[in-house]
Tab-separated table of C-alpha atoms in Angstrom:
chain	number	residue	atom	x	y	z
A	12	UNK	CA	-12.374	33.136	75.631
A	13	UNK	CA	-10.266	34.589	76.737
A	14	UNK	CA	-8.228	31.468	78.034
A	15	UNK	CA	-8.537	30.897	81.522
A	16	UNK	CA	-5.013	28.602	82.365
A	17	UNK	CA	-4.140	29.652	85.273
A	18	UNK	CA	-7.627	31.074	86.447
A	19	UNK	CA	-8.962	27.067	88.512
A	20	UNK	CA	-6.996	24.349	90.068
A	21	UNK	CA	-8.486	20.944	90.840
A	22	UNK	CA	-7.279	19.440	93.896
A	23	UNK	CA	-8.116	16.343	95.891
A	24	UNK	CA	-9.490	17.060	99.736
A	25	UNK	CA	-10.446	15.306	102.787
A	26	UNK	CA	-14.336	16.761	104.103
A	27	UNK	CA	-15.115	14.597	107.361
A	28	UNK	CA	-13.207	11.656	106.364
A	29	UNK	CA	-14.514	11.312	102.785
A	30	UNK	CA	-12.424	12.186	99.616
A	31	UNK	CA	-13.336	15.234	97.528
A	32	UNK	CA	-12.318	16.611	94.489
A	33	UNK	CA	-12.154	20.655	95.065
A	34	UNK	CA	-11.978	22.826	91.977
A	35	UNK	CA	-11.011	26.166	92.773
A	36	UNK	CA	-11.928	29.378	90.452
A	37	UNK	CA	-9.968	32.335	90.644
A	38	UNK	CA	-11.577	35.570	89.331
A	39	UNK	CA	-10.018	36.763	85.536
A	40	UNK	CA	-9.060	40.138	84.907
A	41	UNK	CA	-9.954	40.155	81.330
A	42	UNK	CA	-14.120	40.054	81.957
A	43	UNK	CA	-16.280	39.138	80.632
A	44	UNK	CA	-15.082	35.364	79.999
A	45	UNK	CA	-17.287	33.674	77.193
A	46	UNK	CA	-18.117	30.741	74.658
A	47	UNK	CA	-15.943	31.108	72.102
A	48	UNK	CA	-18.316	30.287	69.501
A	49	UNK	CA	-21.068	32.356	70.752
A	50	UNK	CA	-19.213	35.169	70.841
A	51	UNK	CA	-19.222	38.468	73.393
A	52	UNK	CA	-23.141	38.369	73.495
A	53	UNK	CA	-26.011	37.302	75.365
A	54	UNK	CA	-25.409	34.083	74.182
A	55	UNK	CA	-22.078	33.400	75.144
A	56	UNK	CA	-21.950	35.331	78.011
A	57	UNK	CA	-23.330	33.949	81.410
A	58	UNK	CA	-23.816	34.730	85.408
A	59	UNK	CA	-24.864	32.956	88.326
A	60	UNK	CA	-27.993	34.491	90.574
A	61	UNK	CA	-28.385	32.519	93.129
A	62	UNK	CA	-28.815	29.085	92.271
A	63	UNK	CA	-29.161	29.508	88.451
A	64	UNK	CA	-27.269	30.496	85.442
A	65	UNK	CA	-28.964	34.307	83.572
A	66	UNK	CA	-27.739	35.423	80.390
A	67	UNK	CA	-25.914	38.308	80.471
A	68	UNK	CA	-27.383	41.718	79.293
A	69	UNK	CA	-25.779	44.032	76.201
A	70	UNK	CA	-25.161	46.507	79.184
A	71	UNK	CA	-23.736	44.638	81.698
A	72	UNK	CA	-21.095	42.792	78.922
A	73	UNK	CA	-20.329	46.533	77.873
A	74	UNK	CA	-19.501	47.817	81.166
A	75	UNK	CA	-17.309	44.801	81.817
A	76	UNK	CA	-15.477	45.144	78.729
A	77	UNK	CA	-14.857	48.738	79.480
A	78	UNK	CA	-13.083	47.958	82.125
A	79	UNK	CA	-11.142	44.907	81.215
A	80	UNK	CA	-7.728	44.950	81.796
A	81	UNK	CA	-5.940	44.794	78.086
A	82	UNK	CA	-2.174	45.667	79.526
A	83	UNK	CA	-1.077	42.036	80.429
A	84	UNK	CA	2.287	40.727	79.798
A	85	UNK	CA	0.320	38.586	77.484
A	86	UNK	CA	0.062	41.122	75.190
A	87	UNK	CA	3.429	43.052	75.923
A	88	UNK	CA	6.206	41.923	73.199
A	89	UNK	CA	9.292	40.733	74.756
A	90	UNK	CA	12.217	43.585	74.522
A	91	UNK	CA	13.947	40.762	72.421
A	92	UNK	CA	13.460	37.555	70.100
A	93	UNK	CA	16.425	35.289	70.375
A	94	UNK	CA	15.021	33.685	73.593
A	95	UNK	CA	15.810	30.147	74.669
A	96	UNK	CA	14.532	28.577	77.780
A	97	UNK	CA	17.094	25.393	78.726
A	98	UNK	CA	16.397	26.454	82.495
A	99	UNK	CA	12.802	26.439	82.462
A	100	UNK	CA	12.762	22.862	80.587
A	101	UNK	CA	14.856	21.485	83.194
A	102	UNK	CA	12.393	22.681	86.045
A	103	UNK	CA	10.039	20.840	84.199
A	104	UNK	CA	11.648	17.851	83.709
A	105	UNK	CA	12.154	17.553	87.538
A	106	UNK	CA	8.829	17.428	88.013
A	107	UNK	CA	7.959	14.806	85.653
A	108	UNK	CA	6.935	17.046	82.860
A	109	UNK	CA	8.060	17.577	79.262
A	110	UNK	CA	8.114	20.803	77.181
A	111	UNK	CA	7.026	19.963	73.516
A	112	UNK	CA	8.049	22.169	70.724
A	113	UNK	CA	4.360	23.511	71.065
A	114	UNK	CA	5.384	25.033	74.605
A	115	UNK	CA	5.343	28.285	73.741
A	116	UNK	CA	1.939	28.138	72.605
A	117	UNK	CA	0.711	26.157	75.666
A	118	UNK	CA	1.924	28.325	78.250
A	119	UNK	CA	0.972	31.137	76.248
A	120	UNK	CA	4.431	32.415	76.034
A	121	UNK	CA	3.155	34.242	72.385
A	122	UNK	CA	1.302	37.775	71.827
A	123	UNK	CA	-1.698	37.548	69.092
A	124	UNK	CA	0.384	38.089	66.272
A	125	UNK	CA	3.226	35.451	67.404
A	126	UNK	CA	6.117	37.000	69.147
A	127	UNK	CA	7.385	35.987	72.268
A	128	UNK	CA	5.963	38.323	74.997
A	129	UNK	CA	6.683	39.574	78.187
A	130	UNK	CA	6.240	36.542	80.068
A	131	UNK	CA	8.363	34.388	78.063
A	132	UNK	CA	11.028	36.888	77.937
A	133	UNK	CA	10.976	36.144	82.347
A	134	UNK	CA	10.985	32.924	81.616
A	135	UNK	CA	14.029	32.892	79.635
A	136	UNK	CA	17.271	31.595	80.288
A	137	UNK	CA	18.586	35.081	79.499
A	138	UNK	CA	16.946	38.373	80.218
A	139	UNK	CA	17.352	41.757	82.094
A	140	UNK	CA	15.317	41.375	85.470
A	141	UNK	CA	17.051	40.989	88.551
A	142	UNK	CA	15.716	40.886	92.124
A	143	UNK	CA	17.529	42.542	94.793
A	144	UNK	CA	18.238	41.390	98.460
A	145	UNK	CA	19.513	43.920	100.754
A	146	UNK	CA	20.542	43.197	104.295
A	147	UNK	CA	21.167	45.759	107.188
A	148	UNK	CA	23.370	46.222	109.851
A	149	UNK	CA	20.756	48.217	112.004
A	150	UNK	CA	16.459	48.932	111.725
A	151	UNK	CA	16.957	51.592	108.872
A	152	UNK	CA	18.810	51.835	105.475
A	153	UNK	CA	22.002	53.802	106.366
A	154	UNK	CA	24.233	50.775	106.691
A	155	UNK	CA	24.019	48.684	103.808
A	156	UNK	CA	26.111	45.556	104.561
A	157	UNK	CA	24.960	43.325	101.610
A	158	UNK	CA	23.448	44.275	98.044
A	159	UNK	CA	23.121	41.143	96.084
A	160	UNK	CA	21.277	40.809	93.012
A	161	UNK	CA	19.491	37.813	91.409
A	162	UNK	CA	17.723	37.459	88.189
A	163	UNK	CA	18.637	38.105	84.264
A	164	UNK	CA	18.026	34.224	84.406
A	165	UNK	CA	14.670	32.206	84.293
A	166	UNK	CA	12.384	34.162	86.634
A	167	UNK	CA	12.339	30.349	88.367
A	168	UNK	CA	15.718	29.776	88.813
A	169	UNK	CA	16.204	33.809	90.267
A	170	UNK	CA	12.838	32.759	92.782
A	171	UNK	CA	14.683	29.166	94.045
A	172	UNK	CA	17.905	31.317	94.595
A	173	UNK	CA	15.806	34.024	96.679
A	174	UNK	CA	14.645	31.409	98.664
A	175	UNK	CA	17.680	29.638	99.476
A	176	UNK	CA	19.285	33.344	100.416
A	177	UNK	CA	16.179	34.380	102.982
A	178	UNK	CA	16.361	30.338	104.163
A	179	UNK	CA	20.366	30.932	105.230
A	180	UNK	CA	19.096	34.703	106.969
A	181	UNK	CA	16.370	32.978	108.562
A	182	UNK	CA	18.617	31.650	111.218
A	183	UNK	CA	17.534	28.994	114.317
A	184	UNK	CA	17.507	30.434	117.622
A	185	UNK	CA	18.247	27.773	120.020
A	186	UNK	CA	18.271	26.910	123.648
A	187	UNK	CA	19.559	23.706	125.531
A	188	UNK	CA	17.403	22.892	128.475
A	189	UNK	CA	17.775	20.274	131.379
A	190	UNK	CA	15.536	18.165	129.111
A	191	UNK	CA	15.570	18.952	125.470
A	192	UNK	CA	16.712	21.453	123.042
A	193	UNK	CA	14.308	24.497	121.751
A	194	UNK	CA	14.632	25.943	118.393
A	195	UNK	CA	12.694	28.725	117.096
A	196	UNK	CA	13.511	30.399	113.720
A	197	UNK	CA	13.613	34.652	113.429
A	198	UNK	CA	10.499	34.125	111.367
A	199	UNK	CA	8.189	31.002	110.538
A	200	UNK	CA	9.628	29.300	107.645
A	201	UNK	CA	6.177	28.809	106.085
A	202	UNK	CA	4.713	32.372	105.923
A	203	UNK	CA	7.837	33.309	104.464
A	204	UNK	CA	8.290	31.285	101.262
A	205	UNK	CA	4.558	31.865	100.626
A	206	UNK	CA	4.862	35.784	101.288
A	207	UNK	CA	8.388	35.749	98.868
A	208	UNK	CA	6.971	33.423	96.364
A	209	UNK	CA	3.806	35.899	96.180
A	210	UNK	CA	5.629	39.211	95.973
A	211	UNK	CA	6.973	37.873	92.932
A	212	UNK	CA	4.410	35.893	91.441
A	213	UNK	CA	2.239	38.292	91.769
A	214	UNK	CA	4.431	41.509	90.881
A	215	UNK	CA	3.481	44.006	88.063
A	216	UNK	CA	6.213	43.479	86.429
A	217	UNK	CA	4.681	45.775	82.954
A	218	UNK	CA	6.599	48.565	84.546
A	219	UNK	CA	9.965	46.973	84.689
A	220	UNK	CA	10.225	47.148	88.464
A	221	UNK	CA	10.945	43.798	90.330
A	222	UNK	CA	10.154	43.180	94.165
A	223	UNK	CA	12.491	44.454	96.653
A	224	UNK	CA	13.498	42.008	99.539
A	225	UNK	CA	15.198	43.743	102.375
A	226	UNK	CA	16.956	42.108	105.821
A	227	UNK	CA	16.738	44.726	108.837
A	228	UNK	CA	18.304	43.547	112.330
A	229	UNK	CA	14.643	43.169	113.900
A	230	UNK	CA	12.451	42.438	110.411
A	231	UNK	CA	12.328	41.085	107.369
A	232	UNK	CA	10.519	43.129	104.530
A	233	UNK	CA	8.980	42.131	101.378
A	234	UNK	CA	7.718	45.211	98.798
A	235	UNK	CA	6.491	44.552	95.652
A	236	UNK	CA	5.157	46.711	92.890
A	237	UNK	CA	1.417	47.337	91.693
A	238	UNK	CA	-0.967	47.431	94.658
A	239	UNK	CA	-4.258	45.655	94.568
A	240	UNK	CA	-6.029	44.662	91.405
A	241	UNK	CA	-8.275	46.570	89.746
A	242	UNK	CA	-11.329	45.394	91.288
A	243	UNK	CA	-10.156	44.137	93.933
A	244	UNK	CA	-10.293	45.104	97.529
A	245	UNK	CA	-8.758	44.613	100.797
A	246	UNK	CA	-11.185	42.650	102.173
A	247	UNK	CA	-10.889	40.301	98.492
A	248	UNK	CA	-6.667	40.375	99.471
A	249	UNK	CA	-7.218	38.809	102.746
A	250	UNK	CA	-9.833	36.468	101.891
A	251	UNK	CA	-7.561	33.743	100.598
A	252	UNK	CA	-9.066	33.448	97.322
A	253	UNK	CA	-6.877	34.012	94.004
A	254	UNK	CA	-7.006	36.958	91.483
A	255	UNK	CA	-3.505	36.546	90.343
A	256	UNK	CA	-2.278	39.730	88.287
A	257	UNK	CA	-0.010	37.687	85.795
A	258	UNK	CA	-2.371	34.185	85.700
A	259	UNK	CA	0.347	32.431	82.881
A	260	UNK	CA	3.271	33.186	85.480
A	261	UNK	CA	1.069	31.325	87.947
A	262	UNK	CA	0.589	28.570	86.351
A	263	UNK	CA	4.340	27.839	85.421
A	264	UNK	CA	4.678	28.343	89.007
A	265	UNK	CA	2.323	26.054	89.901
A	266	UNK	CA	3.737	23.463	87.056
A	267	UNK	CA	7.353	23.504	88.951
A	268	UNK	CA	5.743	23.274	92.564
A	269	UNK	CA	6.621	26.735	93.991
A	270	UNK	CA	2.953	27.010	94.124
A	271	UNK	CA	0.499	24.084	95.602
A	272	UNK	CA	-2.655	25.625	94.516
A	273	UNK	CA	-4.763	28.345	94.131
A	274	UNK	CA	-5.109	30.854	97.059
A	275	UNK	CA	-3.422	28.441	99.685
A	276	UNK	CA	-0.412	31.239	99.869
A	277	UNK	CA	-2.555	33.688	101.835
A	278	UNK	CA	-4.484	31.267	104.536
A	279	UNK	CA	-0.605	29.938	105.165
A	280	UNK	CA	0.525	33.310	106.298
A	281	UNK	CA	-2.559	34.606	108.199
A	282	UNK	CA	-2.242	31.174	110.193
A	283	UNK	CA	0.753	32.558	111.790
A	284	UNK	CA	0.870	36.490	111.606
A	285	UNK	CA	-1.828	38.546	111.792
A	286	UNK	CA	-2.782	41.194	108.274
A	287	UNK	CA	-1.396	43.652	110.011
A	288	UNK	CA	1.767	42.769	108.456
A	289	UNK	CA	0.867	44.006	105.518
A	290	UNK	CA	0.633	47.670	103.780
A	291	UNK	CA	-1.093	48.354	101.008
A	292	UNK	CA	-0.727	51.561	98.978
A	293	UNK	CA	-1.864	52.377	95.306
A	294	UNK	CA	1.615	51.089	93.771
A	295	UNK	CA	3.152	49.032	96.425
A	296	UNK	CA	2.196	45.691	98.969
A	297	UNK	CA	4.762	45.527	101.577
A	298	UNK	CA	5.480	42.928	104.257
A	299	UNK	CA	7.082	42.676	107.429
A	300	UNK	CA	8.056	40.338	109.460
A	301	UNK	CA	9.302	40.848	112.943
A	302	UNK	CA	12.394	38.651	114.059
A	303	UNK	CA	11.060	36.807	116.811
A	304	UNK	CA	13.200	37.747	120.055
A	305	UNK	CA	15.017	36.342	123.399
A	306	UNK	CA	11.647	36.942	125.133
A	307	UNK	CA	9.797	33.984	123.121
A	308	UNK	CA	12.765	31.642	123.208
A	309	UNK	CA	12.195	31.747	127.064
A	310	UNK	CA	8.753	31.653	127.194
A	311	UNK	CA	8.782	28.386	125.014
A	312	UNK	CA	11.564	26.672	127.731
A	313	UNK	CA	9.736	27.772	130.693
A	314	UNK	CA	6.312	26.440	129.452
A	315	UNK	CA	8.128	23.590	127.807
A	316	UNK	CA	9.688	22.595	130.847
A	317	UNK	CA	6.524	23.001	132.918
A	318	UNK	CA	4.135	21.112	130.658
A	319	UNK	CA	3.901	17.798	128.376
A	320	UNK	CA	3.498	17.567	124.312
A	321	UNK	CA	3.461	21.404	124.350
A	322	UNK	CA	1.223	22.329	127.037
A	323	UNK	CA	1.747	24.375	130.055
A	324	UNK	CA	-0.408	22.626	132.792
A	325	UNK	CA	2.087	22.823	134.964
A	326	UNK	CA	2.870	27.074	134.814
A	327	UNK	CA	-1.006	28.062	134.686
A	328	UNK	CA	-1.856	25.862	137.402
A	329	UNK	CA	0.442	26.800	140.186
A	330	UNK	CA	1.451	30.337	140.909
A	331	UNK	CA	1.564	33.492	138.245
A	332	UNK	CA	1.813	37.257	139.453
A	333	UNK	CA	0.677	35.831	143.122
A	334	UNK	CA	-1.965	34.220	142.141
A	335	UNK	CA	-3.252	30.485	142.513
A	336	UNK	CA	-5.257	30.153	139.431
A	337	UNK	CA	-7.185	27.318	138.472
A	338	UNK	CA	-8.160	27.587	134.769
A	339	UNK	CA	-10.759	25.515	132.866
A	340	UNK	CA	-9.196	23.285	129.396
A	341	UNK	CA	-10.287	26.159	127.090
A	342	UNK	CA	-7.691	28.562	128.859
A	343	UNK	CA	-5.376	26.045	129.204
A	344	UNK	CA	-5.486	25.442	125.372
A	345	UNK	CA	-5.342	29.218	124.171
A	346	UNK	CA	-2.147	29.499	126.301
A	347	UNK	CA	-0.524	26.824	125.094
A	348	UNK	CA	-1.461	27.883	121.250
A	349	UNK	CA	0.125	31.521	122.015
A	350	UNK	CA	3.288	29.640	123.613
A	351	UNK	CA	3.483	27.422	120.135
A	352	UNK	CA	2.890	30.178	117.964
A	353	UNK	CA	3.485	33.548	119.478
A	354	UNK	CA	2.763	35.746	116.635
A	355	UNK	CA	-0.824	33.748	115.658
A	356	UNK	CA	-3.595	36.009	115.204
A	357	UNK	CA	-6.868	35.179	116.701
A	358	UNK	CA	-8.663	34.104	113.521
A	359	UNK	CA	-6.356	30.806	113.527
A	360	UNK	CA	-6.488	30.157	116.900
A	361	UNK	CA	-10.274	29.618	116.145
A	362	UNK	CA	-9.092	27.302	112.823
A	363	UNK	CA	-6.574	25.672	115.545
A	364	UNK	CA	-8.963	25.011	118.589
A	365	UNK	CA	-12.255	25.107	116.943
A	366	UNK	CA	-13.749	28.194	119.273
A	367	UNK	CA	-15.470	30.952	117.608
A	368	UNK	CA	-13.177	33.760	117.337
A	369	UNK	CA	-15.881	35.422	119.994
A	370	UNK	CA	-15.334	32.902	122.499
A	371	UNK	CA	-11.309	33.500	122.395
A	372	UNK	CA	-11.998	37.290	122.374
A	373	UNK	CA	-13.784	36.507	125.443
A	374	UNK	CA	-11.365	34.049	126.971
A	375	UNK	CA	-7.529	36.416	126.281
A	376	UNK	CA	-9.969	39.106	127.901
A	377	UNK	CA	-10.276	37.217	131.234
A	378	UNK	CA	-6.193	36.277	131.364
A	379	UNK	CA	-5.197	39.583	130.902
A	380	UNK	CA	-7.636	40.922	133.456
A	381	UNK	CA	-5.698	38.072	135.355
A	382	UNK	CA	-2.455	38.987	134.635
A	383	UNK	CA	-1.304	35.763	132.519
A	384	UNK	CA	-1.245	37.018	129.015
A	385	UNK	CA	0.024	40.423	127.831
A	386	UNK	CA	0.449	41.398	124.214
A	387	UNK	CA	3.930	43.317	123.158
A	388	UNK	CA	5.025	45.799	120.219
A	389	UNK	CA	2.936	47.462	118.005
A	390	UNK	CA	0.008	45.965	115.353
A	391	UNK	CA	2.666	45.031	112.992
A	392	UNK	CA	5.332	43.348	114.985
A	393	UNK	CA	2.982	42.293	118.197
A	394	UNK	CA	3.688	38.836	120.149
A	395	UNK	CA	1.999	37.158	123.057
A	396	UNK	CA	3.702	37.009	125.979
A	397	UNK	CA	2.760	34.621	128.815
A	398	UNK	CA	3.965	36.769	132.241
A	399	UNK	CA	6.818	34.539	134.476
């Protein structure tokens, strides 16, 4: 106690050709966790040190329970009773899965005494929470060209129709060359769905405020309410490990498939943009993504052009600035990552190519020196840029 659905995820993995089973824990905001029939004592109440399991002291549970989070939508009674959740069965039901008449109870959809609460009342087929999308005609707000508004539905149904919007404004950018056609969307499709999908999932919604999604002409930006955790820092945001503020919404997230599993959201997006996409303030985690521009599109046709399966042998070998340069495989393969992907960060280059994110420092340090590679914008909205 108290339940931890939605707190681990057992998945199936592949470790050097051998089948795993990975169980992944997410840390609880409602510590400390014990056995139920020990009760919230040294009995029931355990850590790990080190390789071994310690009871925990009368102090240590104390100052844990003191600063247990108790304001969960768990606990918070839905604004109204006469809730019915057609939608949400239906989701299920796609996926394989019935809905008993024990749901409720199952996906915790009750408060202690037996009311619907909060959670179940964003999970109903009718409610008052709506999500806005905005869209831009410039880089500021003064010319609001769109305001829609979706939501005082199933939280579900309201999330699928966000992502179908920000899947028609993430339009293809394409260019025909003498030998193929390029495509390259304003952002990556991948980072984005996990980044929407999060701001939601993971929005405090205990103060009636829903995310925000806005469309700029150069950006796409993501805000939602809360900030970090209680207990949790930046360095435990960017780690790719799960604390998920509303664990029950998680799960039902998880259930329908908007979520794979535990944690994976986070890795997805750093694998393409770097953190500094991100702001974090004490009530609000925004996101932004920059639109990728005419400069990439023909980088990625004159390196396409030059090279084979996505490399550029053919540009870094010959002549760049003035130069003949003759650069070992390791260059050859950081370029042609930064030409694939030219918002990745340097962290998953090292997850891409296997070289320690010192050894790429080390390597982008000699091309610049060289003139090959420059890096454009600011922090936020940065690309690489491999010079004609």
């Amino acid at each position: 106690m108290p339940s931890t659905l939605g707190l681990f995820d057992i998945v199936t993995d592949v470790v050097d050709g051998i089948s795993v089973t990975k169980i992944i824990i997410s840390s609880g905001l409602e510590k400390p966790y014990y056995i139920k029939n020990k009760g919230m004592s040294p009995n029931g109440c355990f850590m790990r040190i080190g390789t071994s399991t310690q009871p925990m002291s009368t102090a240590l549970i104390d100052e844990l329970y003191s600063k247990r989070i108790h304001t969960t939508l768990r606990n918070i009674p839905a604004p109204r009773q006469d809730l019915t959740f057609a939608q949400l069965k239906i989701y299920y039901q796609e996926r394989g899965l019935e809905l008993n008449n024990r749901f409720a109870q199952s996906l915790e959809l009750l408060t202690p005494d037996g009311q619907y609460n909060y959670i179940a009342y964003l999970l109903a087929d009718e409610n008052g929470v709506s999500i806005k999308v905005a869209k831009y005609a410039g880089t500021d707000k003064v010319d609001l060209i769109e305001n829609e508004e979706y939501g005082y539905c199933s939280l579900i149904k309201a999330t699928n129709q966000v992502l179908e919007k920000m899947k028609i404004e993430n339009v293809t950018k394409a260019k025909v060359t003498s030998t193929k056609r390029i495509e390259k969307n304003l952002v990556e499709p991948v980072p984005l769905r996990e980044a929407l999908i999060n701001a939601i999932v993971h929005n405090d919604f205990s103060r009636e405020i829903p995310p925000v999604f806005e469309i700029f002409s150069d950006r796409m930006e993501f805000t939602s309410y809360g900030g970090l955790i209680s207990g949790q820092s930046k360095e435990d945001f960017f780690s790719c490990s799960s604390m998920p503020r509303n664990r029950e919404l998680m799960r039902v997230f998880k259930d329908v498939g908007l979520v794979e599993q535990l944690g994976s959201g986070m890795s997805r997006i750093l694998k393409y943009y770097d953190k500094n996409i991100f702001t974090i303030s004490d009530h609000f985690i925004k996101v932004v993504f920059p639109f990728s521009d005419k400069n990439i599109i023909d980088g990625i046709e004159k390196n396409e052009s030059k090279g084979k399966n996505g490399t550029i042998n053919g540009t870094i070998n010959g002549t760049i600035n003035g130069t003949i340069n003759s650069l070992d495989e390791e260059g050859k393969n950081i370029i042609a990552k930064m030409v694939e992907m030219p918002h990745i960060t340097i962290k998953a280059m090292s997850e891409c190519t296997g070289y320690s994110v010192r050894k790429i420092n080390r390597i982008i340090k000699e091309l610049k020196e060289m003139g090959i590679v420059e890096r454009r914008g600011a922090n936020k909205t940065g690309y690489w840029v491999i010079r004609k």
